[in-house]
mmCIF file of C-alpha atoms and ligand atoms in Angstrom:
data_model
loop_
_atom_site.group_PDB
_atom_site.id
_atom_site.type_symbol
_atom_site.label_atom_id
_atom_site.label_comp_id
_atom_site.label_asym_id
_atom_site.label_seq_id
_atom_site.Cartn_x
_atom_site.Cartn_y
_atom_site.Cartn_z
ATOM 1 C CA UNK A 116 -50.431 17.814 -46.248
ATOM 2 C CA UNK A 117 -48.193 18.238 -43.273
ATOM 3 C CA UNK A 118 -45.166 20.360 -42.668
ATOM 4 C CA UNK A 119 -42.607 17.741 -41.722
ATOM 5 C CA UNK A 120 -39.397 18.193 -39.768
ATOM 6 C CA UNK A 121 -36.752 15.489 -39.862
ATOM 7 C CA UNK A 122 -34.425 15.669 -36.887
ATOM 8 C CA UNK A 123 -31.102 13.927 -37.252
ATOM 9 C CA UNK A 124 -28.319 13.937 -34.639
ATOM 10 C CA UNK A 125 -24.745 13.965 -35.963
ATOM 11 C CA UNK A 126 -21.579 13.201 -34.064
ATOM 12 C CA UNK A 127 -18.366 13.124 -36.094
ATOM 13 C CA UNK A 128 -20.317 12.223 -39.223
ATOM 14 C CA UNK A 129 -17.932 13.737 -41.808
ATOM 15 C CA UNK A 130 -18.003 10.543 -43.890
ATOM 16 C CA UNK A 131 -21.742 10.085 -44.253
ATOM 17 C CA UNK A 132 -23.379 13.500 -43.892
ATOM 18 C CA UNK A 133 -23.355 14.752 -47.501
ATOM 19 C CA UNK A 134 -24.639 11.434 -48.755
ATOM 20 C CA UNK A 135 -27.426 11.394 -46.146
ATOM 21 C CA UNK A 136 -28.418 14.947 -47.038
ATOM 22 C CA UNK A 137 -28.837 14.049 -50.685
ATOM 23 C CA UNK A 138 -30.824 10.903 -49.853
ATOM 24 C CA UNK A 139 -33.138 12.972 -47.647
ATOM 25 C CA UNK A 140 -33.473 15.640 -50.342
ATOM 26 C CA UNK A 141 -34.514 12.980 -52.850
ATOM 27 C CA UNK A 142 -37.044 11.646 -50.345
ATOM 28 C CA UNK A 143 -38.418 15.159 -49.788
ATOM 29 C CA UNK A 144 -38.783 15.803 -53.518
ATOM 30 C CA UNK A 145 -40.675 12.545 -53.831
ATOM 31 C CA UNK A 146 -42.976 13.293 -50.871
ATOM 32 C CA UNK A 147 -43.612 16.850 -52.108
ATOM 33 C CA UNK A 148 -44.438 15.537 -55.595
ATOM 34 C CA UNK A 149 -46.881 13.053 -54.046
ATOM 35 C CA UNK A 150 -48.536 15.880 -52.120
ATOM 36 C CA UNK A 151 -47.719 14.324 -48.727
ATOM 37 C CA UNK A 152 -45.608 17.104 -47.247
ATOM 38 C CA UNK A 153 -45.441 20.863 -47.753
ATOM 39 C CA UNK A 154 -42.632 22.581 -49.638
ATOM 40 C CA UNK A 155 -41.402 24.257 -46.455
ATOM 41 C CA UNK A 156 -40.760 20.947 -44.708
ATOM 42 C CA UNK A 157 -37.192 20.699 -43.469
ATOM 43 C CA UNK A 158 -34.343 18.549 -42.224
ATOM 44 C CA UNK A 159 -32.675 19.673 -39.009
ATOM 45 C CA UNK A 160 -29.177 18.311 -38.514
ATOM 46 C CA UNK A 161 -28.120 18.574 -34.882
ATOM 47 C CA UNK A 162 -24.371 18.699 -34.475
ATOM 48 C CA UNK A 163 -23.677 17.053 -31.130
ATOM 49 C CA UNK A 164 -20.362 18.712 -30.363
ATOM 50 C CA UNK A 165 -18.414 16.883 -33.081
ATOM 51 C CA UNK A 166 -14.631 17.111 -33.086
ATOM 52 C CA UNK A 167 -14.446 16.855 -36.874
ATOM 53 C CA UNK A 168 -15.842 19.277 -39.465
ATOM 54 C CA UNK A 169 -19.454 18.065 -39.192
ATOM 55 C CA UNK A 170 -20.712 21.578 -38.383
ATOM 56 C CA UNK A 171 -18.845 23.074 -41.350
ATOM 57 C CA UNK A 172 -20.474 20.480 -43.607
ATOM 58 C CA UNK A 173 -23.914 21.289 -42.163
ATOM 59 C CA UNK A 174 -23.238 25.005 -42.718
ATOM 60 C CA UNK A 175 -22.306 24.500 -46.342
ATOM 61 C CA UNK A 176 -25.317 22.236 -46.904
ATOM 62 C CA UNK A 177 -27.471 24.981 -45.385
ATOM 63 C CA UNK A 178 -26.009 27.504 -47.803
ATOM 64 C CA UNK A 179 -26.819 25.426 -50.869
ATOM 65 C CA UNK A 180 -29.852 23.342 -49.911
ATOM 66 C CA UNK A 181 -33.070 25.119 -48.844
ATOM 67 C CA UNK A 182 -34.406 22.125 -46.912
ATOM 68 C CA UNK A 183 -31.355 21.817 -44.661
ATOM 69 C CA UNK A 184 -31.338 23.525 -41.273
ATOM 70 C CA UNK A 185 -28.684 23.152 -38.630
ATOM 71 C CA UNK A 186 -28.402 23.259 -34.864
ATOM 72 C CA UNK A 187 -24.998 23.325 -33.246
ATOM 73 C CA UNK A 188 -24.752 22.144 -29.642
ATOM 74 C CA UNK A 189 -22.013 23.673 -27.529
ATOM 75 C CA UNK A 190 -20.558 20.307 -26.551
ATOM 76 C CA UNK A 191 -21.124 16.580 -26.908
ATOM 77 C CA UNK A 192 -24.209 15.684 -24.854
ATOM 78 C CA UNK A 193 -24.998 12.291 -26.382
ATOM 79 C CA UNK A 194 -27.538 10.865 -28.795
ATOM 80 C CA UNK A 195 -30.636 11.117 -26.550
ATOM 81 C CA UNK A 196 -29.971 14.729 -25.591
ATOM 82 C CA UNK A 197 -29.148 15.741 -29.159
ATOM 83 C CA UNK A 198 -32.466 14.222 -30.263
ATOM 84 C CA UNK A 199 -34.278 16.163 -27.547
ATOM 85 C CA UNK A 200 -32.527 19.389 -28.582
ATOM 86 C CA UNK A 201 -33.579 18.867 -32.202
ATOM 87 C CA UNK A 202 -37.176 17.936 -31.411
ATOM 88 C CA UNK A 203 -37.685 20.882 -29.082
ATOM 89 C CA UNK A 204 -36.144 23.248 -31.611
ATOM 90 C CA UNK A 205 -38.287 21.922 -34.473
ATOM 91 C CA UNK A 206 -41.611 21.436 -32.733
ATOM 92 C CA UNK A 207 -42.964 24.968 -33.161
ATOM 93 C CA UNK A 208 -42.119 25.082 -36.853
ATOM 94 C CA UNK A 209 -43.844 21.925 -38.075
ATOM 95 C CA UNK A 210 -46.821 19.602 -37.649
ATOM 96 C CA UNK A 211 -44.718 16.593 -36.834
ATOM 97 C CA UNK A 212 -41.145 15.392 -36.472
ATOM 98 C CA UNK A 213 -39.419 12.211 -37.592
ATOM 99 C CA UNK A 214 -36.211 11.410 -35.740
ATOM 100 C CA UNK A 215 -33.665 9.348 -37.620
ATOM 101 C CA UNK A 216 -29.936 8.716 -37.135
ATOM 102 C CA UNK A 217 -27.932 10.605 -39.712
ATOM 103 C CA UNK A 218 -26.263 7.443 -41.043
ATOM 104 C CA UNK A 219 -29.777 6.580 -42.368
ATOM 105 C CA UNK A 220 -29.411 2.914 -41.411
ATOM 106 C CA UNK A 221 -33.166 2.941 -40.878
ATOM 107 C CA UNK A 222 -35.508 2.464 -43.807
ATOM 108 C CA UNK A 223 -36.399 6.053 -44.700
ATOM 109 C CA UNK A 224 -39.044 4.935 -47.193
ATOM 110 C CA UNK A 225 -41.097 4.078 -44.073
ATOM 111 C CA UNK A 226 -41.456 7.821 -43.401
ATOM 112 C CA UNK A 227 -44.231 7.982 -45.988
ATOM 113 C CA UNK A 228 -46.162 5.297 -44.080
ATOM 114 C CA UNK A 229 -45.568 7.223 -40.858
ATOM 115 C CA UNK A 230 -47.176 10.289 -42.418
ATOM 116 C CA UNK A 231 -50.154 8.228 -43.637
ATOM 117 C CA UNK A 232 -50.609 6.843 -40.125
ATOM 118 C CA UNK A 233 -50.464 10.367 -38.724
ATOM 119 C CA UNK A 234 -53.140 11.464 -41.186
ATOM 120 C CA UNK A 235 -55.158 8.476 -39.976
ATOM 121 C CA UNK A 236 -55.143 9.892 -36.463
ATOM 122 C CA UNK A 237 -51.984 8.568 -34.782
ATOM 123 C CA UNK A 238 -49.797 10.936 -32.812
ATOM 124 C CA UNK A 239 -46.789 8.674 -32.376
ATOM 125 C CA UNK A 240 -45.576 6.152 -34.946
ATOM 126 C CA UNK A 241 -42.736 3.823 -33.947
ATOM 127 C CA UNK A 242 -40.329 2.306 -36.431
ATOM 128 C CA UNK A 243 -39.953 -1.320 -35.344
ATOM 129 C CA UNK A 244 -36.959 -3.289 -36.569
ATOM 130 C CA UNK A 245 -38.134 -6.387 -38.372
ATOM 131 C CA UNK A 246 -34.737 -7.118 -39.808
ATOM 132 C CA UNK A 247 -31.338 -6.211 -38.464
ATOM 133 C CA UNK A 248 -29.223 -7.367 -41.362
ATOM 134 C CA UNK A 249 -27.112 -4.236 -41.146
ATOM 135 C CA UNK A 250 -26.282 -4.679 -37.467
ATOM 136 C CA UNK A 251 -23.308 -6.704 -36.276
ATOM 137 C CA UNK A 252 -23.960 -10.014 -34.496
ATOM 138 C CA UNK A 253 -22.716 -8.535 -31.254
ATOM 139 C CA UNK A 254 -25.099 -5.548 -31.576
ATOM 140 C CA UNK A 255 -28.041 -7.791 -32.473
ATOM 141 C CA UNK A 256 -27.494 -10.137 -29.510
ATOM 142 C CA UNK A 257 -26.838 -7.401 -26.974
ATOM 143 C CA UNK A 258 -29.892 -5.435 -28.115
ATOM 144 C CA UNK A 259 -32.195 -8.477 -27.968
ATOM 145 C CA UNK A 260 -30.936 -9.412 -24.490
ATOM 146 C CA UNK A 261 -31.397 -5.861 -23.344
ATOM 147 C CA UNK A 262 -34.969 -5.553 -24.677
ATOM 148 C CA UNK A 263 -35.890 -8.829 -22.917
ATOM 149 C CA UNK A 264 -34.269 -7.790 -19.641
ATOM 150 C CA UNK A 265 -35.999 -4.432 -19.837
ATOM 151 C CA UNK A 266 -39.457 -5.897 -20.334
ATOM 152 C CA UNK A 267 -38.884 -8.442 -17.555
ATOM 153 C CA UNK A 268 -38.142 -5.491 -15.290
ATOM 154 C CA UNK A 269 -41.528 -4.031 -16.163
ATOM 155 C CA UNK A 270 -40.316 -1.151 -18.341
ATOM 156 C CA UNK A 271 -43.003 -0.153 -20.825
ATOM 157 C CA UNK A 272 -40.985 0.197 -24.047
ATOM 158 C CA UNK A 273 -41.768 -0.826 -27.629
ATOM 159 C CA UNK A 274 -39.922 -4.065 -28.448
ATOM 160 C CA UNK A 275 -37.203 -3.662 -31.089
ATOM 161 C CA UNK A 276 -37.801 0.043 -31.501
ATOM 162 C CA UNK A 277 -34.845 2.411 -31.337
ATOM 163 C CA UNK A 278 -35.227 6.119 -31.980
ATOM 164 C CA UNK A 279 -36.673 6.066 -35.498
ATOM 165 C CA UNK A 280 -40.127 7.510 -34.865
ATOM 166 C CA UNK A 281 -42.708 10.071 -35.847
ATOM 167 C CA UNK A 282 -44.217 12.413 -33.272
ATOM 168 C CA UNK A 283 -46.978 14.928 -33.871
ATOM 169 C CA UNK A 284 -46.707 18.452 -32.606
ATOM 170 C CA UNK A 285 -48.942 17.815 -29.631
ATOM 171 C CA UNK A 286 -46.976 14.700 -28.676
ATOM 172 C CA UNK A 287 -43.818 16.834 -28.780
ATOM 173 C CA UNK A 288 -45.553 19.481 -26.711
ATOM 174 C CA UNK A 289 -46.323 16.782 -24.147
ATOM 175 C CA UNK A 290 -42.734 15.539 -24.203
ATOM 176 C CA UNK A 291 -41.520 19.067 -23.527
ATOM 177 C CA UNK A 292 -43.347 18.948 -20.192
ATOM 178 C CA UNK A 293 -41.193 16.091 -18.905
ATOM 179 C CA UNK A 294 -38.787 17.689 -16.468
ATOM 180 C CA UNK A 295 -36.425 14.729 -16.088
ATOM 181 C CA UNK A 296 -32.695 14.997 -16.724
ATOM 182 C CA UNK A 297 -31.828 11.351 -17.309
ATOM 183 C CA UNK A 298 -33.198 10.957 -20.815
ATOM 184 C CA UNK A 299 -34.226 7.601 -22.144
ATOM 185 C CA UNK A 300 -36.696 8.561 -24.862
ATOM 186 C CA UNK A 301 -37.746 4.999 -25.698
ATOM 187 C CA UNK A 302 -39.059 4.648 -22.167
ATOM 188 C CA UNK A 303 -40.463 8.161 -21.782
ATOM 189 C CA UNK A 304 -42.427 8.461 -25.021
ATOM 190 C CA UNK A 305 -44.682 5.407 -24.471
ATOM 191 C CA UNK A 306 -45.822 7.061 -21.225
ATOM 192 C CA UNK A 307 -47.177 10.094 -23.119
ATOM 193 C CA UNK A 308 -50.295 8.360 -24.378
ATOM 194 C CA UNK A 309 -52.286 9.381 -27.510
ATOM 195 C CA UNK A 310 -52.992 6.957 -30.363
ATOM 196 C CA UNK A 311 -49.862 5.170 -31.530
ATOM 197 C CA UNK A 312 -48.956 2.867 -34.395
ATOM 198 C CA UNK A 313 -45.901 1.058 -35.728
ATOM 199 C CA UNK A 314 -44.256 0.675 -39.119
ATOM 200 C CA UNK A 315 -41.747 -1.962 -40.185
ATOM 201 C CA UNK A 316 -38.138 -0.851 -40.298
ATOM 202 C CA UNK A 317 -35.295 -2.711 -41.964
ATOM 203 C CA UNK A 318 -31.817 -1.868 -40.773
ATOM 204 C CA UNK A 319 -29.174 -1.658 -43.449
ATOM 205 C CA UNK A 320 -25.440 -1.336 -43.009
ATOM 206 C CA UNK A 321 -23.785 1.987 -42.389
ATOM 207 C CA UNK A 322 -22.732 3.215 -45.838
ATOM 208 C CA UNK A 323 -19.854 5.289 -44.508
ATOM 209 C CA UNK A 324 -18.134 6.078 -41.242
ATOM 210 C CA UNK A 325 -18.024 3.994 -38.088
ATOM 211 C CA UNK A 326 -20.552 3.518 -35.271
ATOM 212 C CA UNK A 327 -20.395 6.385 -32.790
ATOM 213 C CA UNK A 328 -22.005 4.291 -30.093
ATOM 214 C CA UNK A 329 -19.031 3.088 -28.106
ATOM 215 C CA UNK A 330 -19.479 0.199 -25.668
ATOM 216 C CA UNK A 331 -19.507 2.606 -22.739
ATOM 217 C CA UNK A 332 -22.191 4.783 -24.366
ATOM 218 C CA UNK A 333 -24.274 1.673 -25.062
ATOM 219 C CA UNK A 334 -23.940 0.424 -21.482
ATOM 220 C CA UNK A 335 -24.879 3.838 -20.128
ATOM 221 C CA UNK A 336 -28.005 3.904 -22.309
ATOM 222 C CA UNK A 337 -28.937 0.382 -21.207
ATOM 223 C CA UNK A 338 -28.449 1.275 -17.555
ATOM 224 C CA UNK A 339 -30.606 4.402 -17.964
ATOM 225 C CA UNK A 340 -33.207 2.323 -19.768
ATOM 226 C CA UNK A 341 -33.697 0.213 -16.682
ATOM 227 C CA UNK A 342 -32.872 2.374 -13.685
ATOM 228 C CA UNK A 343 -34.840 5.400 -14.945
ATOM 229 C CA UNK A 344 -38.043 3.420 -15.255
ATOM 230 C CA UNK A 345 -37.990 0.452 -12.950
ATOM 231 C CA UNK A 346 -37.316 -0.026 -9.274
ATOM 232 C CA UNK A 347 -37.239 -3.803 -9.782
ATOM 233 C CA UNK A 348 -33.464 -4.012 -9.085
ATOM 234 C CA UNK A 349 -34.154 -2.827 -5.536
ATOM 235 C CA UNK A 350 -36.834 -5.493 -5.192
ATOM 236 C CA UNK A 351 -34.286 -8.088 -6.274
ATOM 237 C CA UNK A 352 -32.040 -6.979 -3.395
ATOM 238 C CA UNK A 353 -34.940 -7.400 -1.012
ATOM 239 C CA UNK A 354 -35.680 -10.901 -2.306
ATOM 240 C CA UNK A 355 -31.986 -11.776 -1.969
ATOM 241 C CA UNK A 356 -32.064 -10.572 1.619
ATOM 242 C CA UNK A 357 -35.053 -12.787 2.379
ATOM 243 C CA UNK A 358 -33.300 -15.774 0.781
ATOM 244 C CA UNK A 359 -30.230 -15.088 2.918
ATOM 245 C CA UNK A 360 -32.404 -15.074 6.013
ATOM 246 C CA UNK A 361 -33.791 -18.472 5.070
ATOM 247 C CA UNK A 362 -30.247 -19.810 4.586
ATOM 248 C CA UNK A 363 -29.200 -18.357 7.943
ATOM 249 C CA UNK A 364 -32.182 -19.985 9.654
ATOM 250 C CA UNK A 365 -31.306 -23.327 8.047
ATOM 251 C CA UNK A 366 -27.728 -22.961 9.326
ATOM 252 C CA UNK A 367 -29.047 -22.218 12.824
ATOM 253 C CA UNK A 368 -31.099 -25.407 12.783
ATOM 254 C CA UNK A 369 -28.087 -27.391 11.538
ATOM 255 C CA UNK A 370 -25.823 -26.040 14.290
ATOM 256 C CA UNK A 371 -28.433 -26.786 16.928
ATOM 257 C CA UNK A 372 -28.877 -30.369 15.724
ATOM 258 C CA UNK A 373 -25.078 -30.882 15.567
ATOM 259 C CA UNK A 374 -24.699 -29.608 19.121
ATOM 260 C CA UNK A 375 -27.458 -31.843 20.426
ATOM 261 C CA UNK A 376 -26.095 -34.949 18.705
ATOM 262 C CA UNK A 377 -22.484 -34.136 19.626
ATOM 263 C CA UNK A 378 -21.272 -34.204 16.037
ATOM 264 C CA UNK A 379 -20.131 -30.620 16.035
ATOM 265 C CA UNK A 380 -17.333 -29.965 13.561
ATOM 266 C CA UNK A 381 -15.557 -26.648 14.149
ATOM 267 C CA UNK A 382 -14.557 -25.442 10.684
ATOM 268 C CA UNK A 383 -13.543 -22.010 9.596
ATOM 269 C CA UNK A 384 -13.982 -22.552 5.832
ATOM 270 C CA UNK A 385 -17.771 -22.438 6.003
ATOM 271 C CA UNK A 386 -17.501 -19.302 8.102
ATOM 272 C CA UNK A 387 -15.196 -17.609 5.619
ATOM 273 C CA UNK A 388 -17.374 -18.624 2.691
ATOM 274 C CA UNK A 389 -20.530 -17.188 4.189
ATOM 275 C CA UNK A 390 -18.696 -14.023 5.204
ATOM 276 C CA UNK A 391 -17.578 -13.463 1.655
ATOM 277 C CA UNK A 392 -20.980 -14.328 0.271
ATOM 278 C CA UNK A 393 -22.785 -11.934 2.580
ATOM 279 C CA UNK A 394 -20.181 -9.271 1.883
ATOM 280 C CA UNK A 395 -20.734 -9.606 -1.849
ATOM 281 C CA UNK A 396 -24.507 -9.441 -1.587
ATOM 282 C CA UNK A 397 -24.354 -6.353 0.610
ATOM 283 C CA UNK A 398 -21.985 -4.669 -1.801
ATOM 284 C CA UNK A 399 -24.222 -5.431 -4.763
ATOM 285 C CA UNK A 400 -27.181 -4.074 -2.805
ATOM 286 C CA UNK A 401 -25.366 -0.897 -1.976
ATOM 287 C CA UNK A 402 -24.317 -0.596 -5.615
ATOM 288 C CA UNK A 403 -27.873 -0.792 -6.868
ATOM 289 C CA UNK A 404 -29.145 1.682 -4.269
ATOM 290 C CA UNK A 405 -26.225 3.896 -5.231
ATOM 291 C CA UNK A 406 -27.397 3.951 -8.843
ATOM 292 C CA UNK A 407 -30.701 5.439 -7.736
ATOM 293 C CA UNK A 408 -29.130 7.904 -5.357
ATOM 294 C CA UNK A 409 -26.821 8.942 -8.183
ATOM 295 C CA UNK A 410 -29.846 9.636 -10.353
ATOM 296 C CA UNK A 411 -31.523 11.693 -7.632
ATOM 297 C CA UNK A 412 -28.348 13.694 -7.373
ATOM 298 C CA UNK A 413 -28.471 14.549 -11.048
ATOM 299 C CA UNK A 414 -32.225 15.265 -10.994
ATOM 300 C CA UNK A 415 -32.002 17.734 -8.108
ATOM 301 C CA UNK A 416 -29.304 19.711 -9.880
ATOM 302 C CA UNK A 417 -31.730 20.579 -12.691
ATOM 303 C CA UNK A 418 -29.020 21.518 -15.122
ATOM 304 C CA UNK A 419 -30.083 22.503 -18.642
ATOM 305 C CA UNK A 420 -30.172 19.441 -20.883
ATOM 306 C CA UNK A 421 -28.257 21.186 -23.635
ATOM 307 C CA UNK A 422 -27.073 24.618 -24.587
ATOM 308 C CA UNK A 423 -27.516 25.786 -28.152
ATOM 309 C CA UNK A 424 -24.569 27.714 -29.517
ATOM 310 C CA UNK A 425 -25.792 28.588 -33.037
ATOM 311 C CA UNK A 426 -28.774 27.958 -35.220
ATOM 312 C CA UNK A 427 -29.294 28.207 -38.935
ATOM 313 C CA UNK A 428 -32.952 28.303 -39.860
ATOM 314 C CA UNK A 429 -34.647 28.899 -43.198
ATOM 315 C CA UNK A 430 -37.925 30.594 -42.283
HETATM 316 N N1 LIG B 215 -24.667 10.316 -32.005
HETATM 317 C C1 LIG B 215 -24.758 11.541 -31.356
HETATM 318 N N2 LIG B 215 -24.000 11.747 -30.240
HETATM 319 C C2 LIG B 215 -23.180 10.778 -29.719
HETATM 320 C C3 LIG B 215 -23.120 9.524 -30.380
HETATM 321 C C4 LIG B 215 -23.891 9.322 -31.513
HETATM 322 O O1 LIG B 215 -25.491 12.434 -31.782
HETATM 323 O O2 LIG B 215 -22.525 11.038 -28.720
HETATM 324 C C5 LIG B 215 -25.488 10.101 -33.227
HETATM 325 C C6 LIG B 215 -24.735 9.590 -34.442
HETATM 326 O O3 LIG B 215 -24.169 10.628 -35.177
HETATM 327 C C7 LIG B 215 -25.833 8.871 -35.209
HETATM 328 C C8 LIG B 215 -26.738 8.348 -34.098
HETATM 329 O O4 LIG B 215 -26.424 9.099 -32.932
HETATM 330 O O5 LIG B 215 -26.599 9.737 -36.005
HETATM 331 C C9 LIG B 215 -26.554 6.870 -33.847
HETATM 332 O O6 LIG B 215 -25.192 6.560 -33.746
HETATM 333 P P1 LIG B 215 -24.527 5.362 -34.537
HETATM 334 O O7 LIG B 215 -25.109 5.242 -35.903
HETATM 335 O O8 LIG B 215 -23.062 5.544 -34.478
HETATM 336 O O9 LIG B 215 -24.968 4.137 -33.635
HETATM 337 P P2 LIG B 215 -25.406 2.679 -34.087
HETATM 338 O O10 LIG B 215 -26.291 2.810 -35.285
HETATM 339 O O11 LIG B 215 -24.149 1.963 -34.365
HETATM 340 O O12 LIG B 215 -26.131 2.182 -32.895
HETATM 341 MG MG1 LIG B 216 -26.117 3.849 -36.923
#
């Protein structure tokens, strides 16, 4: 039997929180009855600086439901950082943590299989989406494209896995040693090691509330997912530079031949075109290098990842 902690980040989740809490309570009762988890297992809702009354709801759930704990972050730090805050807060009070979004779009019945796989000796169990019925077409396509792009860039991430996963205490302990500031957990966790396994996850529709992942948040996550783990974009710039050199050499040969044969055509359009082309390539190159320099800038600052304002913990 393990003492389980479920960590669930919440950002403006007024509409879905109470419902999710009761679904998790039912799951806990079931798992306790089956002898899979201890009675002092808990759910930790992490309020990621919501503007609505999410924290008030968590507080009242805490007052009435002994499995509910709460962690209130001082401001909105984003999904990845809220997950980290929750995991680090929970790790010393349990044998393992499952992270799941508080809209419970993931298949929470898979948590039982995660526990079985932990008992069988796995330290990390990834929920892998086998069906994305609940996701919009746009989300499905963008996610698939992103996962492909990421693996072509050599990033070692689990295909079709988001942040629904189980981690044992020692895996969490290992994660706590990562000093980086740009968090992309799906890329970091596979680098920990230990025995890992996967379970099937079916995504259902959000039962209430709207997606809190705005396009800009999604793009930022995707950019972190590549630039934090792969230097391939810089290699692409290098390859482009080499290609440009080849083109320039070809032009040189052409000019030489035209001069020798007397068929020289003085035209400014080709000149302008190449100027613009080279200008664009250089700008793109600088942009990509800038992304890395930007990251270094953030890393050297070593700011705290999050600041906890309050915590409500049943012992
Ligand atoms: N979330 C968060 N901070 C944010 C944005 C989202 O903690 O700044 C949480 C949100 O409450 C939810 C999870 O991250 O529990 C995933 O968000 P959402 O379900 O809106 O994303 P989607 O499932 O549409 O990708
Ligand atoms: Mg969701």
